[in-house]
Every structure is written in C-alpha cells, then in structure tokens.
mmCIF file of N, CA and C in Angstrom:
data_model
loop_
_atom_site.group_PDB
_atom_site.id
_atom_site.type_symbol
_atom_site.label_atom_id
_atom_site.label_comp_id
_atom_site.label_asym_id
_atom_site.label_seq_id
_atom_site.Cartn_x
_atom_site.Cartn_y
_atom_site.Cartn_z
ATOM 1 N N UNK A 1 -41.842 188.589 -18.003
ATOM 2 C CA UNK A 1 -42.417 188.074 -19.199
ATOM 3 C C UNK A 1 -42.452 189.178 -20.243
ATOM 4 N N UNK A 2 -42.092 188.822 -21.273
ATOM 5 C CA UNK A 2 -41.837 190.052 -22.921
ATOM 6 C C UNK A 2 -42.770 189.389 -23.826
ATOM 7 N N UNK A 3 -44.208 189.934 -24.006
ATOM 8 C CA UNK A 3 -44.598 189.495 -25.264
ATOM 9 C C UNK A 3 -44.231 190.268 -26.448
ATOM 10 N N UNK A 4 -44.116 189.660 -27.910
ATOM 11 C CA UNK A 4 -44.307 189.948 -28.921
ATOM 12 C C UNK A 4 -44.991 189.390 -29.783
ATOM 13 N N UNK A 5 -45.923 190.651 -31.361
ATOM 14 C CA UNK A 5 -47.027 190.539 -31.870
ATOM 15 C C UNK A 5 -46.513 190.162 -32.874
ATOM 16 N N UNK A 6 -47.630 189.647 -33.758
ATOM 17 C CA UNK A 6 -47.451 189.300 -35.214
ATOM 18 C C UNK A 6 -48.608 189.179 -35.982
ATOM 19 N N UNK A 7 -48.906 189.392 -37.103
ATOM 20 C CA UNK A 7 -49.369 189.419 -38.131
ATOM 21 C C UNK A 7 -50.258 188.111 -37.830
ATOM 22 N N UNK A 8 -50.144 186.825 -38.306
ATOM 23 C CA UNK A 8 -50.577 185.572 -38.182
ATOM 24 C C UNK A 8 -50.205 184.729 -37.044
ATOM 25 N N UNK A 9 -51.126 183.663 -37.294
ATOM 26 C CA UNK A 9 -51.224 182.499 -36.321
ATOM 27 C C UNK A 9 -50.651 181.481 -36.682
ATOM 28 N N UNK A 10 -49.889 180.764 -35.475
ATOM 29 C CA UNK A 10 -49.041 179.373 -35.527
ATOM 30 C C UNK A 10 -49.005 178.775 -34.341
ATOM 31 N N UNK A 11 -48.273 177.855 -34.379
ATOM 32 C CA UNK A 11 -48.276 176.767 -32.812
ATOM 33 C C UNK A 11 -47.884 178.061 -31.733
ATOM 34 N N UNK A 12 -46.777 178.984 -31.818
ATOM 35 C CA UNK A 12 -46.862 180.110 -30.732
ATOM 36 C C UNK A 12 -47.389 181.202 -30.836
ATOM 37 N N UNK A 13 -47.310 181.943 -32.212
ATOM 38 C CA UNK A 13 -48.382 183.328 -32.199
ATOM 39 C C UNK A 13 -49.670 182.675 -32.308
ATOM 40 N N UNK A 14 -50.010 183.099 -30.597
ATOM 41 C CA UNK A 14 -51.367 182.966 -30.807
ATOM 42 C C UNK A 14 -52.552 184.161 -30.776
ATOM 43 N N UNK A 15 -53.578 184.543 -30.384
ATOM 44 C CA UNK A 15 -53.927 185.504 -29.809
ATOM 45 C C UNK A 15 -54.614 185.466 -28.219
ATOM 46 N N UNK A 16 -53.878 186.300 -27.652
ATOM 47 C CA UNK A 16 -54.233 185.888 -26.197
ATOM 48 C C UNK A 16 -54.250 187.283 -25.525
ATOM 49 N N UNK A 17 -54.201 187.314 -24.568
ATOM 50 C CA UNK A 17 -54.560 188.336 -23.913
ATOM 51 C C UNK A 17 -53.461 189.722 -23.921
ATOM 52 N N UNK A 18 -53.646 190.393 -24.506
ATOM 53 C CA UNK A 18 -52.550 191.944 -24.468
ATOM 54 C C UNK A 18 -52.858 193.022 -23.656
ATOM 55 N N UNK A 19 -52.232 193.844 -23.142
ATOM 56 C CA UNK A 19 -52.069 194.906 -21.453
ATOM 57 C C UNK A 19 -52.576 196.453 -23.281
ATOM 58 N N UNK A 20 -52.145 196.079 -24.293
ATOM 59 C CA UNK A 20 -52.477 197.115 -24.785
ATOM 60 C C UNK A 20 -53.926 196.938 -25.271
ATOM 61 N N UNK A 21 -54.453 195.800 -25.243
ATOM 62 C CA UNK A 21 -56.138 195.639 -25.851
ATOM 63 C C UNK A 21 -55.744 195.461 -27.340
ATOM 64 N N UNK A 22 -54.689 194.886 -28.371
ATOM 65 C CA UNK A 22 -54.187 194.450 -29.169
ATOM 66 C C UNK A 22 -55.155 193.043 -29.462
ATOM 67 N N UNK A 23 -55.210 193.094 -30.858
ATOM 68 C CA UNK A 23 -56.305 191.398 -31.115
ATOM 69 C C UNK A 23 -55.006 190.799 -32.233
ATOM 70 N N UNK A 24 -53.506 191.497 -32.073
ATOM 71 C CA UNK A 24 -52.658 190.266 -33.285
ATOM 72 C C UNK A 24 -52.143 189.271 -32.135
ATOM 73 N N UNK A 25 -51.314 188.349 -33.014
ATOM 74 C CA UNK A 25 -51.101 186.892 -32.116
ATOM 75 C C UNK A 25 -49.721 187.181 -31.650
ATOM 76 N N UNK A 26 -49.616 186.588 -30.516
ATOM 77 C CA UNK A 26 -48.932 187.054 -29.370
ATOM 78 C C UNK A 26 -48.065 185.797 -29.228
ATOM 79 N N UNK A 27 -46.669 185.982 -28.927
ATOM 80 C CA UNK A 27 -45.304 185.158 -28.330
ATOM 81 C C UNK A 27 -44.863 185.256 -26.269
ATOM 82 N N UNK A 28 -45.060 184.913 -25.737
ATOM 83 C CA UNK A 28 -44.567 185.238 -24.646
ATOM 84 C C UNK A 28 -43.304 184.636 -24.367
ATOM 85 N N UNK A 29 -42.478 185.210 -23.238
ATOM 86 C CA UNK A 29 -41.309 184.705 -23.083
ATOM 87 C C UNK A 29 -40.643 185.267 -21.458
ATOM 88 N N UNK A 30 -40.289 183.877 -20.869
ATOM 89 C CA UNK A 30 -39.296 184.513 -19.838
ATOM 90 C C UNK A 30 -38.227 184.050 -20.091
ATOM 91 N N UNK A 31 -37.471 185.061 -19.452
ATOM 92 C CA UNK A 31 -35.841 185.687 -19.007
ATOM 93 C C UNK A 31 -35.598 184.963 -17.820
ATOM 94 N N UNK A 32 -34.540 184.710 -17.593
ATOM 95 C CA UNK A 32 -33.579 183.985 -16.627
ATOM 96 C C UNK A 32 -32.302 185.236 -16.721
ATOM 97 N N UNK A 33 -31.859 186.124 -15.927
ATOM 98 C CA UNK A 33 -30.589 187.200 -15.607
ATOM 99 C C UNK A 33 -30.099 186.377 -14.546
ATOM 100 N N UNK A 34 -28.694 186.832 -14.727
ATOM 101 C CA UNK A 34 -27.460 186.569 -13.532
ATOM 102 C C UNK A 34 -27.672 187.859 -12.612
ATOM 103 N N UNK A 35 -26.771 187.969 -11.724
ATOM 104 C CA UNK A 35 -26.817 189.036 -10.717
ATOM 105 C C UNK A 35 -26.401 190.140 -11.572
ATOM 106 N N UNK A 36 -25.615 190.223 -12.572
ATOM 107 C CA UNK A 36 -24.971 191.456 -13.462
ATOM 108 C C UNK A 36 -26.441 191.781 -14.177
ATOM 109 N N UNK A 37 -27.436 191.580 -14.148
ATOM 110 C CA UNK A 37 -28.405 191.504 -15.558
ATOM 111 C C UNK A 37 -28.135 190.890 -16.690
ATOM 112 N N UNK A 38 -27.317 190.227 -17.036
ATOM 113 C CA UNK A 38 -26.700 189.101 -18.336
ATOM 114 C C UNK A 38 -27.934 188.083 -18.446
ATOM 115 N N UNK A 39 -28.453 188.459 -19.412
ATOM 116 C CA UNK A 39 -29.231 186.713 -20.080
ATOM 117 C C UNK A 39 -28.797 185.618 -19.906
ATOM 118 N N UNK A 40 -28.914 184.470 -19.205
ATOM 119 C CA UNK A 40 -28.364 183.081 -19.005
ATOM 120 C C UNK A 40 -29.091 182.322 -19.447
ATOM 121 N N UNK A 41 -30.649 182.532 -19.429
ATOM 122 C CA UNK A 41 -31.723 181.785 -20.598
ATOM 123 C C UNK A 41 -33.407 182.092 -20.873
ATOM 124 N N UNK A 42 -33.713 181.616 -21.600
ATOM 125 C CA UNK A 42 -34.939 182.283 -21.635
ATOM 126 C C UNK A 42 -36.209 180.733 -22.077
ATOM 127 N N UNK A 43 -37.124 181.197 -22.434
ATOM 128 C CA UNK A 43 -37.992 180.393 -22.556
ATOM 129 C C UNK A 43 -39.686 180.852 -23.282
ATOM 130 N N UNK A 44 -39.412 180.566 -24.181
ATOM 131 C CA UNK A 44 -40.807 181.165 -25.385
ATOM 132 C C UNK A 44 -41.780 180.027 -25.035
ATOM 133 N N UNK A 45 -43.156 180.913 -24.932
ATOM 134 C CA UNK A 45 -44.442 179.572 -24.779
ATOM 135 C C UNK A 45 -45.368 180.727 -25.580
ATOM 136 N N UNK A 46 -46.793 180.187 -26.088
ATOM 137 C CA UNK A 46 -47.745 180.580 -26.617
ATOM 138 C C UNK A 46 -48.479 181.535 -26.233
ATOM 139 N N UNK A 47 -48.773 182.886 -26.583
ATOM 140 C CA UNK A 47 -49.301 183.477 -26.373
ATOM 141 C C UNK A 47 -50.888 183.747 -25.824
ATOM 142 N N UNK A 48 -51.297 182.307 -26.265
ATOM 143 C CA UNK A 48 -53.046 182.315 -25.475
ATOM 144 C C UNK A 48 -52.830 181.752 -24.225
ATOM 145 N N UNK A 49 -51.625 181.560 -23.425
ATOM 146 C CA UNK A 49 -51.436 180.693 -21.627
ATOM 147 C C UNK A 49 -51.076 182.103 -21.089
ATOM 148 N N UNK A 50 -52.172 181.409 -20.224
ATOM 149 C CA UNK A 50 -52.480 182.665 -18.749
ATOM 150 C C UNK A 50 -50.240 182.472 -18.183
ATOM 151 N N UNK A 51 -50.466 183.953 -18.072
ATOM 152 C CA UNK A 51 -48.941 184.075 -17.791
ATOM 153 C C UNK A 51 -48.785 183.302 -15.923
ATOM 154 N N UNK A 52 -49.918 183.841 -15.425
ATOM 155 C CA UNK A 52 -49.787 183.135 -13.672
ATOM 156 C C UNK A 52 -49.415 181.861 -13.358
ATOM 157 N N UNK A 53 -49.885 181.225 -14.245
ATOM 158 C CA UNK A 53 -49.407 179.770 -14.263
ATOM 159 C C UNK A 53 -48.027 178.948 -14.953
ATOM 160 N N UNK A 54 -47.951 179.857 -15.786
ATOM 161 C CA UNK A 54 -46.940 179.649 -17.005
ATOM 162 C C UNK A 54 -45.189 180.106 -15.826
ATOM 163 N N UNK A 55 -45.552 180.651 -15.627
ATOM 164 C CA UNK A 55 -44.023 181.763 -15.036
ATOM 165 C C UNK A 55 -43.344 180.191 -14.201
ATOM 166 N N UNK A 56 -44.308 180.093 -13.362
ATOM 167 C CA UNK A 56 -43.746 179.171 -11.883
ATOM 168 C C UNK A 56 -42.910 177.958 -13.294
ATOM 169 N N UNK A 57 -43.376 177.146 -14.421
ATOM 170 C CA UNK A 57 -42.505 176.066 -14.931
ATOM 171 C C UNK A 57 -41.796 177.012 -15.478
ATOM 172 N N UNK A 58 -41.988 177.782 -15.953
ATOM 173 C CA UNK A 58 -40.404 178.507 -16.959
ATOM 174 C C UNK A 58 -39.557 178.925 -15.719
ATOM 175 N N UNK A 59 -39.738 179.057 -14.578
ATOM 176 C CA UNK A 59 -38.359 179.241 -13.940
ATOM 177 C C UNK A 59 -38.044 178.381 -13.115
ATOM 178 N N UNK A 60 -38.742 177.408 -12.901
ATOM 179 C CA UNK A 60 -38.275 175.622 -12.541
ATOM 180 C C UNK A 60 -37.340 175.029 -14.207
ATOM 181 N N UNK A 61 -37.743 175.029 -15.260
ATOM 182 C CA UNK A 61 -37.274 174.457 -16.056
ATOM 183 C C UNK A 61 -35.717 175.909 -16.368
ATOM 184 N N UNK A 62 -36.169 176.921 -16.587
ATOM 185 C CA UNK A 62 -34.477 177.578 -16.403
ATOM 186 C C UNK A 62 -33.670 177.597 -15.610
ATOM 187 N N UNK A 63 -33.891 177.283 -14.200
ATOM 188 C CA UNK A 63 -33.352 177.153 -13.510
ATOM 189 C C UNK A 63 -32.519 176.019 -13.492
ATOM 190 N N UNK A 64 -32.998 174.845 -13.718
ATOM 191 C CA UNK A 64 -32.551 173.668 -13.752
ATOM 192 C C UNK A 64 -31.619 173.442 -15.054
ATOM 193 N N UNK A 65 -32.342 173.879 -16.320
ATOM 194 C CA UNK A 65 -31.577 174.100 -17.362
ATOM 195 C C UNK A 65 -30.081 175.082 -17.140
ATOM 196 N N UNK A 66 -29.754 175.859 -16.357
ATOM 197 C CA UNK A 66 -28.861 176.775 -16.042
ATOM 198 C C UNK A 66 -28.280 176.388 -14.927
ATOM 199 N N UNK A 67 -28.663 175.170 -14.117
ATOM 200 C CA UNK A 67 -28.136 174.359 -13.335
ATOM 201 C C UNK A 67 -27.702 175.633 -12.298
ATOM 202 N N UNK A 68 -29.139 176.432 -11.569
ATOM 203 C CA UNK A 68 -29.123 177.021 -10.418
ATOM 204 C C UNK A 68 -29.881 176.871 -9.208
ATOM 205 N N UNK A 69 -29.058 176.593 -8.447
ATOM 206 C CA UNK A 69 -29.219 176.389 -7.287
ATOM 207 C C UNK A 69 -29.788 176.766 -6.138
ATOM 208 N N UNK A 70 -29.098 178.148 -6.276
ATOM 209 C CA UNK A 70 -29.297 178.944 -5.293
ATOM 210 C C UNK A 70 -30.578 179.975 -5.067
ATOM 211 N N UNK A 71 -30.607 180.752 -4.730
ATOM 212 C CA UNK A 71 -31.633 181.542 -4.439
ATOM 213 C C UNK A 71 -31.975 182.895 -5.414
ATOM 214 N N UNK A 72 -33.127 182.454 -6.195
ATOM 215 C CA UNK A 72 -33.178 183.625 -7.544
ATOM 216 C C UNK A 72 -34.154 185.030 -6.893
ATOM 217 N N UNK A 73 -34.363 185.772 -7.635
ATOM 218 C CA UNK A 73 -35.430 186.713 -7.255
ATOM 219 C C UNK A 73 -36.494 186.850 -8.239
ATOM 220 N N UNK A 74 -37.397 186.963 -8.329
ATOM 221 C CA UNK A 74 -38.325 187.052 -9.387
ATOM 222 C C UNK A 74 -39.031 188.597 -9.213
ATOM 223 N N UNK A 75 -38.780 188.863 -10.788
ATOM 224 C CA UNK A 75 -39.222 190.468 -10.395
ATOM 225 C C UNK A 75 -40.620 190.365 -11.537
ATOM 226 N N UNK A 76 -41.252 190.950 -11.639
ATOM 227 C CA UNK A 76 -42.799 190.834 -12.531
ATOM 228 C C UNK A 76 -43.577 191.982 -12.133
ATOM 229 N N UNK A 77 -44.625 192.029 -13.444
ATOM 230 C CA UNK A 77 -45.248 192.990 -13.006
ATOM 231 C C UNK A 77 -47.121 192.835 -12.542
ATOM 232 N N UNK A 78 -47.772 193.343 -12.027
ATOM 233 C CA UNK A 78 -48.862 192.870 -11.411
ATOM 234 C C UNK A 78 -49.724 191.498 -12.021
ATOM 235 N N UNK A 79 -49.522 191.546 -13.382
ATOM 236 C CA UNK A 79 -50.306 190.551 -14.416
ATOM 237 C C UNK A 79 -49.723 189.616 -13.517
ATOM 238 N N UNK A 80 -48.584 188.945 -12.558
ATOM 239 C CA UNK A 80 -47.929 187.577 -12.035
ATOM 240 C C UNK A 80 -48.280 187.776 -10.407
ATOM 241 N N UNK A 81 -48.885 188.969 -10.617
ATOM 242 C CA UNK A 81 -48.660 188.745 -8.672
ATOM 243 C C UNK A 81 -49.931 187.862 -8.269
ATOM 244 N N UNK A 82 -49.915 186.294 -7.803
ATOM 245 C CA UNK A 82 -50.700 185.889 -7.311
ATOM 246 C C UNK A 82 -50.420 185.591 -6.316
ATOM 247 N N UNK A 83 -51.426 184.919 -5.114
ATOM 248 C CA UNK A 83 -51.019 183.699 -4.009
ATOM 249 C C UNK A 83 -49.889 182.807 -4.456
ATOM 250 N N UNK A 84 -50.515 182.104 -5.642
ATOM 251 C CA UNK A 84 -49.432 180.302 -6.081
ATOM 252 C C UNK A 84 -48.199 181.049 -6.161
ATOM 253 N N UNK A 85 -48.232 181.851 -6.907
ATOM 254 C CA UNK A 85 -46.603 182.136 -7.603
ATOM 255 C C UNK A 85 -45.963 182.950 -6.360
ATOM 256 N N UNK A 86 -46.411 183.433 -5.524
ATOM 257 C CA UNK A 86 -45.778 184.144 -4.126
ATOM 258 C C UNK A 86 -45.728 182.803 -3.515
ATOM 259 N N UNK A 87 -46.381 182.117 -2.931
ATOM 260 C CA UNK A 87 -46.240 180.786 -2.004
ATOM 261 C C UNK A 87 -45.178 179.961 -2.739
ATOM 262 N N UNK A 88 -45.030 179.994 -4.333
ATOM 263 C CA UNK A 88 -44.023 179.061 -5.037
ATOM 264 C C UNK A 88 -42.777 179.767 -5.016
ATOM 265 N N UNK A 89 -42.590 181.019 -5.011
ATOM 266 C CA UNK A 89 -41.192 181.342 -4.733
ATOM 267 C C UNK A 89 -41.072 181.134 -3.712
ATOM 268 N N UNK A 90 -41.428 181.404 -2.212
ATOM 269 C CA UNK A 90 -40.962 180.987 -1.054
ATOM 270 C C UNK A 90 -40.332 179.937 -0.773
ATOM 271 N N UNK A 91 -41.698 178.813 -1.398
ATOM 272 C CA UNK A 91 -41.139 177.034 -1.136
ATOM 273 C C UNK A 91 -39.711 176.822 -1.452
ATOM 274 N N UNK A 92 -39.967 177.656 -2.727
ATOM 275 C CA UNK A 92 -38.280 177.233 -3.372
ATOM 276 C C UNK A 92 -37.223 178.104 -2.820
ATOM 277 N N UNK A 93 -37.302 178.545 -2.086
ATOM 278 C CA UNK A 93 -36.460 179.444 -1.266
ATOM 279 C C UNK A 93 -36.182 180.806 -1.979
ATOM 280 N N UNK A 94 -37.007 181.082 -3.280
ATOM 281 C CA UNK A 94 -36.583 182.190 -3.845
ATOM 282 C C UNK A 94 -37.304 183.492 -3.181
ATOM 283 N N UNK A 95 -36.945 184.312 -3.749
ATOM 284 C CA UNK A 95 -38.003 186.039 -3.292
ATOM 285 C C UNK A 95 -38.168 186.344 -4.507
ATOM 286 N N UNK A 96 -39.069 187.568 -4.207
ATOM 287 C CA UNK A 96 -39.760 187.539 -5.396
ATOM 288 C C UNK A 96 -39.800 189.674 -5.202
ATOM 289 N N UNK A 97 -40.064 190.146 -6.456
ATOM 290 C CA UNK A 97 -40.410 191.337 -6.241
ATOM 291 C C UNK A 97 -41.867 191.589 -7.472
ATOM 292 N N UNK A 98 -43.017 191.731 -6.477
ATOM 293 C CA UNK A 98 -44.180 192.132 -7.807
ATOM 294 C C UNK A 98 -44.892 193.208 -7.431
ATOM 295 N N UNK A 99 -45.245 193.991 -8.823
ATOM 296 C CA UNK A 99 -45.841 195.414 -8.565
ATOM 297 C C UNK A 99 -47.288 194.962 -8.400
ATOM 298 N N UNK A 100 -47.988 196.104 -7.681
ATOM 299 C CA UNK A 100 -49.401 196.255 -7.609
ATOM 300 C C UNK A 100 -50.011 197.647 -7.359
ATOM 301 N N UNK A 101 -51.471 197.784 -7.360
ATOM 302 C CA UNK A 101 -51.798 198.744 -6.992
ATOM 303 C C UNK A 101 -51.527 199.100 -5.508
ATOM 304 N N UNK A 102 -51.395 200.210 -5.163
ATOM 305 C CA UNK A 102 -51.458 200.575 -3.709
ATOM 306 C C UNK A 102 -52.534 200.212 -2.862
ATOM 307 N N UNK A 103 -53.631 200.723 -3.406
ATOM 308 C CA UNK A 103 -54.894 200.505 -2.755
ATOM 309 C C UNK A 103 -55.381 199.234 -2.626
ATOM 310 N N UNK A 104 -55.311 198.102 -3.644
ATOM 311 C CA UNK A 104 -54.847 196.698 -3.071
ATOM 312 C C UNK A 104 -54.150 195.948 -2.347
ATOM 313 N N UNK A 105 -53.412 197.080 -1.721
ATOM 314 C CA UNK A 105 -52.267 195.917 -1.250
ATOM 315 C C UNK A 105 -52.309 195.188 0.239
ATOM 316 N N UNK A 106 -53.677 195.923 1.053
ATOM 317 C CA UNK A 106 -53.486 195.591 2.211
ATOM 318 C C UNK A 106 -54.689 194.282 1.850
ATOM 319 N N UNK A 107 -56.041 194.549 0.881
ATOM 320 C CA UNK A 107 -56.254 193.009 0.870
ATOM 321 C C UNK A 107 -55.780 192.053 0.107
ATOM 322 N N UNK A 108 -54.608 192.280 -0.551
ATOM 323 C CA UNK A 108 -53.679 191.320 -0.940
ATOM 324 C C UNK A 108 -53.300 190.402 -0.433
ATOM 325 N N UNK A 109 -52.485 190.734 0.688
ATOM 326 C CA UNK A 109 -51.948 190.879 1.571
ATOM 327 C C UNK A 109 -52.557 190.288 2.317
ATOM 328 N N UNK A 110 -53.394 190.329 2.850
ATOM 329 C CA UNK A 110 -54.336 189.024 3.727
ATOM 330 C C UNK A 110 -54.564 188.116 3.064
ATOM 331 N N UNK A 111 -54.853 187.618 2.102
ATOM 332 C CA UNK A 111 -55.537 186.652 0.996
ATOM 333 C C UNK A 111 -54.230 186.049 0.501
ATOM 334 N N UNK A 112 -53.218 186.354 0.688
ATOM 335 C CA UNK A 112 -52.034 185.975 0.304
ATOM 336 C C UNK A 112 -51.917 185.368 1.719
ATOM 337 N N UNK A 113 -51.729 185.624 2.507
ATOM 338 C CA UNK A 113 -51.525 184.914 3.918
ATOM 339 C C UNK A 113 -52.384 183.726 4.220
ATOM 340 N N UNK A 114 -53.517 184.192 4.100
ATOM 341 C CA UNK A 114 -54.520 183.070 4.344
ATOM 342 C C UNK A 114 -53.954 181.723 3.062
ATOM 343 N N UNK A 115 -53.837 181.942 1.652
ATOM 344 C CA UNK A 115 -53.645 180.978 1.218
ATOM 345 C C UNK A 115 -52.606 180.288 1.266
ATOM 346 N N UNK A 116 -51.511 181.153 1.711
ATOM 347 C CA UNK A 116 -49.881 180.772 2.218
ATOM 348 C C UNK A 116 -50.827 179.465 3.463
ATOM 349 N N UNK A 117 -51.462 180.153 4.288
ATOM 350 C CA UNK A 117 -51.776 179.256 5.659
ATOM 351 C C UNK A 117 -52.053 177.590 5.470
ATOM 352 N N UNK A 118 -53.094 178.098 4.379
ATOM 353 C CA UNK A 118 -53.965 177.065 3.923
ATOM 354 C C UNK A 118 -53.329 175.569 3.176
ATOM 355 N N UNK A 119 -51.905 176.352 2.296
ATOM 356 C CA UNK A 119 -51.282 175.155 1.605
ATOM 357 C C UNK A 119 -50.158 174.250 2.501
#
C-alpha cells in the first residue's frame, strides 16, 4: 500500500491515519507486480479505510481484473499483518510476506494459529 498527501479534502483525499503523524488528506493505493516487478494494476481507495481490511478486496478485485489465477505473494508492511489477511492469503492459495517486530512474533504467532483454528 503507497499513500499520498494533499492539501484538501475530496471523495479520496481524506484524512486518515499516517505512519508519519501527518493531519493532510491522504490517497491510498495497491499495486498488483508480475514476477519481473512490472505494474499490471493498481487500485486507489480513500485515505480514512483502515488498510487491514481494505488490502484482502484490492487484491481479489486485481486479481480478477488481471485475470490471475495462480498463486500471488503478498508482501506488506506490519500496518497489514493481521490474522484475516494471513488466513485470507492462505484460503486463496496465495503466501504472503509481512514485516513485524521481533519481539512480537512468537505471540503473533500463536494468535494467528488459534484464529487460523477457529475459522
């Protein structure tokens, strides 16, 4: 996900949450890459939607829009690492790569299992 800021507010700059503590209105956007890193598509949504939730339809709808099939990887950075979106790449047969802290990772890591169990 790539946000970008702006000056004013509209149906997408909104103001939503920024990693720099920024209060201008915000664009978010995911990327869809081929195996080369080549752009194949992307997808702009509003800057005030929680990105955790947002990611899983923008890469159901690029995917489908890009008419792929096969098995993607999703790379992100901790702001996406949840349970849903780890349990939703699996379902779909994709993998996924997300950063985190170290020192989190072993109760991650359980809590991720347990809710994997649970669904």
């Amino acid at each position: 996900m790539v946000l970008w800021c702006y000056n004013r507010e509209d149906e997408l700059r909104r103001k939503g949450p920024s990693k720099e503590n920024r209060h201008d209105p915000i664009v978010g956007m995911g990327l869809l890459l081929d195996a080369d890193q080549v752009p194949v598509g992307m997808k702009i949504y509003p800057g005030n939607e929680s990105e955790k939730p947002v990611i899983r339809n923008i890469i159901h709808d690029l995917k489908q829009r890009s008419s792929i099939s096969g098995r993607t990887v999703q790379v992100a950075d901790k702001g996406l690492n949840s349970a849903e979106n780890i349990v939703s790449a699996l379902k779909s047969g994709d993998r996924y790569i997300f950063s985190k802290f170290v020192k989190q990772h072993r109760r991650q890591k359980n809590q991720n299992m347990e809710t994997a169990q649970s669904m």
